[in-house]
């Protein structure tokens, strides 16, 4: 995999921001590593339109979290999957009153930048979004709200309960700036129940959902309730749970499972031990 660190100016954020990217590249078994004769032309002529997964980090995190704390590069390499990991502050990936419009950035501007720079697919069925904790919440919300962009959505330990439970207007929180002068109660753009309900009533395409949470996670009960609601309204989804808490010991095997077993990807093949 090619590992790329970008620093770009974002019109939606009105500032420079960081993005980390993994892009499938030539492997030893595709070149003939043990032979003097080499071949690389065929690979670059035939490998393009890679499926792409946008991965969002959690609160206090950054664009490097997925690389530091999971084996995401290895999982992606096994399936010729491009991975885009943007920086999202503690924004919940919302458009904010302060002028940093993270939803616009993630759903509109960043995909255009990535499609302009790299040989990734523009098809919704090849475009995925996922995240953990705050990023899981953002991924589920954006996936439900923009099914024309994301064919598949992964939410690990997402906040599925009403978001106002986290936001106290009388007290500062690390997310306060993201919710200034905005509606975020029942029926708002942040209401995952309402978004799922509207998606079921719409004639548009729907994103497929993969939700996962550990049984020891403080968000477990809320995720179970959301899973039950999705089943009630008939929304197609996978609900994966097991022993674990709110940390990468649970999230790493779950993102592996989602990539290897759930996303519509083909194995890239590789040589072991090289």
Coordinates of C-alpha atoms in Angstrom, one line a residue:
X1 CA 0.0 0.0 0.0
X2 CA 1.1 3.5 -0.7
X3 CA 0.9 5.6 2.5
X4 CA 0.2 9.3 1.8
X5 CA 0.0 12.3 4.1
X6 CA -1.9 15.2 2.7
X7 CA -2.1 18.8 3.9
X8 CA -4.8 20.6 1.9
X9 CA -6.7 23.8 2.1
X10 CA -10.4 23.2 2.6
X11 CA -13.0 25.8 1.4
X12 CA -15.6 24.2 3.7
X13 CA -13.4 24.5 6.7
X14 CA -11.7 27.8 5.8
X15 CA -8.3 26.4 6.9
X16 CA -5.6 23.9 6.1
X17 CA -6.3 20.4 7.3
X18 CA -4.7 16.9 7.3
X19 CA -5.8 13.8 5.5
X20 CA -4.0 10.4 5.6
X21 CA -4.6 8.0 2.6
X22 CA -3.8 4.4 1.9
X23 CA -3.8 3.5 -1.8
X24 CA -3.3 0.0 -3.2
X25 CA 0.0 -0.3 -5.0
X26 CA 2.2 -3.0 -6.5
X27 CA 2.9 -6.1 -4.3
X28 CA 5.8 -8.5 -4.6
X29 CA 3.6 -11.3 -6.0
X30 CA 2.4 -9.0 -8.7
X31 CA 5.9 -8.2 -9.9
X32 CA 7.9 -11.4 -9.4
X33 CA 10.0 -10.6 -6.4
X34 CA 12.3 -13.5 -6.6
X35 CA 13.2 -13.0 -10.3
X36 CA 15.5 -10.6 -12.0
X37 CA 12.9 -9.8 -14.6
X38 CA 10.5 -7.2 -13.4
X39 CA 7.0 -6.2 -14.6
X40 CA 5.1 -3.2 -13.3
X41 CA 3.4 -1.8 -16.4
X42 CA 0.6 -4.3 -16.4
X43 CA -0.3 -3.4 -12.8
X44 CA -0.6 0.3 -13.4
X45 CA -2.5 -0.2 -16.6
X46 CA -5.1 -2.4 -15.1
X47 CA -5.5 -1.3 -11.5
X48 CA -7.8 1.7 -11.1
X49 CA -11.2 2.6 -9.8
X50 CA -10.4 1.3 -6.4
X51 CA -13.3 1.1 -3.9
X52 CA -12.8 3.6 -1.1
X53 CA -13.5 3.7 2.6
X54 CA -13.7 7.0 4.4
X55 CA -12.8 6.4 8.1
X56 CA -13.6 8.9 10.8
X57 CA -11.9 9.2 14.2
X58 CA -13.4 9.7 17.6
X59 CA -13.3 12.5 20.2
X60 CA -9.8 13.8 20.9
X61 CA -8.5 11.8 18.0
X62 CA -6.9 12.7 14.7
X63 CA -6.3 11.4 11.2
X64 CA -3.6 9.1 12.4
X65 CA -5.6 7.1 14.9
X66 CA -6.6 4.3 12.6
X67 CA -3.0 3.8 11.5
X68 CA -1.5 3.8 15.0
X69 CA -4.1 1.6 16.8
X70 CA -5.4 -0.8 14.2
X71 CA -4.1 -3.0 11.3
X72 CA -6.2 -1.1 8.8
X73 CA -3.4 -0.9 6.2
X74 CA -3.1 -4.7 6.2
X75 CA -6.9 -5.3 6.0
X76 CA -7.2 -2.8 3.1
X77 CA -4.2 -4.2 1.2
X78 CA -5.8 -7.7 1.2
X79 CA -8.8 -6.3 -0.8
X80 CA -7.3 -3.5 -3.0
X81 CA -9.3 -1.0 -0.9
X82 CA -8.3 2.7 -0.7
X83 CA -8.7 4.2 2.8
X84 CA -9.1 8.0 3.4
X85 CA -8.7 9.2 7.0
X86 CA -9.5 12.9 7.5
X87 CA -9.1 15.1 10.6
X88 CA -12.4 16.1 12.1
X89 CA -11.6 17.9 15.4
X90 CA -14.3 17.3 18.0
X91 CA -16.9 18.4 15.5
X92 CA -19.2 15.3 15.3
X93 CA -18.7 15.9 11.6
X94 CA -21.4 18.6 11.5
X95 CA -21.7 21.9 9.7
X96 CA -21.1 24.4 12.5
X97 CA -22.2 28.0 13.3
X98 CA -18.5 28.9 13.6
X99 CA -18.0 28.3 9.8
X100 CA -16.2 25.0 9.9
X101 CA -18.6 22.9 7.8
X102 CA -17.4 19.4 8.4
X103 CA -20.5 17.6 6.9
X104 CA -20.0 19.6 3.7
X105 CA -16.3 18.8 3.8
X106 CA -16.7 15.1 4.4
X107 CA -19.6 14.5 2.0
X108 CA -18.8 17.0 -0.8
X109 CA -15.4 18.6 -0.9
X110 CA -13.1 15.7 0.3
X111 CA -14.5 13.1 -2.1
X112 CA -13.9 15.6 -5.0
X113 CA -10.3 16.1 -3.8
X114 CA -9.7 12.3 -3.5
X115 CA -11.3 11.5 -6.9
X116 CA -9.2 14.3 -8.5
X117 CA -6.0 13.0 -7.0
X118 CA -6.3 9.2 -6.9
X119 CA -7.7 6.4 -9.1
X120 CA -10.7 5.6 -6.9
X121 CA -14.2 4.7 -8.0
X122 CA -16.9 7.3 -8.1
X123 CA -19.7 4.8 -7.8
X124 CA -21.8 4.8 -4.6
X125 CA -21.6 1.0 -4.4
X126 CA -17.8 1.3 -4.2
X127 CA -17.9 4.2 -1.7
X128 CA -18.1 3.5 2.0
X129 CA -18.0 5.5 5.2
X130 CA -17.1 4.3 8.7
X131 CA -16.0 5.5 12.1
X132 CA -15.7 4.8 15.8
X133 CA -17.3 6.5 18.8
X134 CA -17.9 10.2 17.7
X135 CA -16.7 9.1 14.2
X136 CA -19.1 6.2 14.3
X137 CA -22.0 8.5 15.1
X138 CA -20.9 10.8 12.3
X139 CA -20.6 7.9 9.8
X140 CA -24.0 6.6 10.6
X141 CA -25.6 10.0 10.4
X142 CA -23.9 10.9 7.1
X143 CA -24.5 7.5 5.6
X144 CA -28.2 7.7 6.4
X145 CA -28.5 11.3 5.2
X146 CA -26.5 10.8 2.0
X147 CA -27.3 7.4 0.7
X148 CA -26.6 8.6 -2.9
X149 CA -22.9 8.9 -1.9
X150 CA -22.3 5.9 0.5
X151 CA -23.4 2.4 -0.4
X152 CA -22.2 1.0 2.9
X153 CA -21.8 2.5 6.3
X154 CA -19.9 1.2 9.4
X155 CA -20.7 2.5 12.9
X156 CA -18.5 1.2 15.7
X157 CA -19.6 2.2 19.2
X158 CA -21.7 5.0 17.8
X159 CA -23.8 7.4 19.9
X160 CA -27.3 6.3 18.9
X161 CA -29.2 7.9 21.8
X162 CA -30.5 11.5 21.3
X163 CA -27.4 13.7 21.0
X164 CA -28.7 16.3 23.5
X165 CA -27.9 13.8 26.3
X166 CA -24.3 14.6 25.6
X167 CA -24.8 18.4 25.2
X168 CA -25.6 20.5 28.3
X169 CA -26.3 24.0 27.2
X170 CA -25.5 25.2 30.7
X171 CA -22.1 23.6 30.8
X172 CA -19.1 23.5 28.4
X173 CA -18.3 20.2 26.7
X174 CA -15.7 19.4 24.1
X175 CA -18.4 19.2 21.5
X176 CA -20.2 22.5 22.5
X177 CA -18.8 24.5 19.5
X178 CA -20.3 21.9 17.1
X179 CA -23.8 22.5 18.4
X180 CA -24.0 26.2 18.9
X181 CA -27.3 27.7 17.6
X182 CA -28.4 24.4 16.1
X183 CA -31.3 22.0 16.5
X184 CA -30.2 18.6 17.7
X185 CA -33.2 17.1 19.4
X186 CA -35.8 14.6 18.3
X187 CA -36.6 15.0 14.6
X188 CA -33.5 17.0 13.9
X189 CA -30.7 16.2 11.4
X190 CA -28.9 14.5 14.3
X191 CA -31.7 12.1 15.2
X192 CA -30.6 8.7 13.9
X193 CA -34.0 7.2 14.6
X194 CA -35.7 9.8 12.4
X195 CA -33.1 9.5 9.7
X196 CA -33.6 5.7 9.5
X197 CA -37.4 6.2 9.5
X198 CA -37.2 8.7 6.7
X199 CA -34.9 6.5 4.7
X200 CA -37.4 3.6 4.9
X201 CA -40.2 5.9 3.7
X202 CA -38.1 7.3 0.8
X203 CA -38.0 6.0 -2.7
X204 CA -34.3 6.7 -2.8
X205 CA -31.6 4.1 -2.3
X206 CA -30.6 3.3 1.3
X207 CA -27.1 2.8 2.6
X208 CA -26.5 -0.6 4.2
X209 CA -25.5 -0.5 7.9
X210 CA -23.0 -2.4 9.9
X211 CA -23.2 -1.5 13.6
X212 CA -21.0 -2.9 16.3
X213 CA -20.6 -2.4 20.1
X214 CA -19.0 -4.3 23.0
X215 CA -21.1 -5.7 25.7
X216 CA -19.1 -3.7 28.3
X217 CA -19.3 -0.4 26.4
X218 CA -21.2 2.4 28.1
X219 CA -23.1 2.8 24.7
X220 CA -24.1 -0.9 24.5
X221 CA -27.7 -0.4 25.7
X222 CA -28.3 2.5 23.4
X223 CA -27.0 0.5 20.4
X224 CA -29.2 -2.5 21.3
X225 CA -32.2 -0.2 21.4
X226 CA -31.3 1.3 18.0
X227 CA -30.8 -2.2 16.5
X228 CA -34.2 -3.2 17.8
X229 CA -35.7 -0.2 16.2
X230 CA -34.0 -0.9 12.8
X231 CA -35.4 -4.4 12.9
X232 CA -38.9 -3.1 13.7
X233 CA -39.0 -0.8 10.7
X234 CA -37.3 -3.3 8.5
X235 CA -34.0 -1.4 7.8
X236 CA -31.4 -3.8 6.4
X237 CA -28.4 -3.9 8.8
X238 CA -25.9 -6.1 10.6
X239 CA -25.5 -5.8 14.4
X240 CA -22.3 -7.3 15.7
X241 CA -21.5 -7.5 19.4
X242 CA -19.3 -9.4 21.8
X243 CA -17.0 -9.0 24.8
X244 CA -15.4 -5.6 24.8
X245 CA -15.4 -2.0 25.9
X246 CA -15.0 1.4 24.3
X247 CA -11.5 0.9 22.9
X248 CA -9.4 -0.3 20.0
X249 CA -9.2 -3.9 21.4
X250 CA -12.8 -4.1 20.2
X251 CA -12.7 -1.8 17.3
X252 CA -9.7 -3.4 15.5
X253 CA -11.3 -6.8 15.0
X254 CA -14.6 -5.3 14.1
X255 CA -13.2 -3.1 11.3
X256 CA -11.4 -6.2 10.1
X257 CA -14.6 -8.2 10.2
X258 CA -16.5 -5.5 8.3
X259 CA -13.9 -5.3 5.6
X260 CA -13.2 -9.0 5.2
X261 CA -16.7 -10.3 5.6
X262 CA -19.3 -7.6 5.0
X263 CA -18.1 -5.0 2.4
X264 CA -18.5 -6.1 -1.2
X265 CA -14.8 -6.6 -1.9
X266 CA -12.7 -9.2 -3.6
X267 CA -9.5 -10.6 -2.2
X268 CA -6.4 -9.0 -3.7
X269 CA -4.1 -11.9 -3.0
X270 CA -0.6 -11.6 -1.6
X271 CA 2.6 -13.6 -0.9
X272 CA 3.0 -14.5 2.8
X273 CA 6.4 -14.0 4.4
X274 CA 7.8 -11.5 2.0

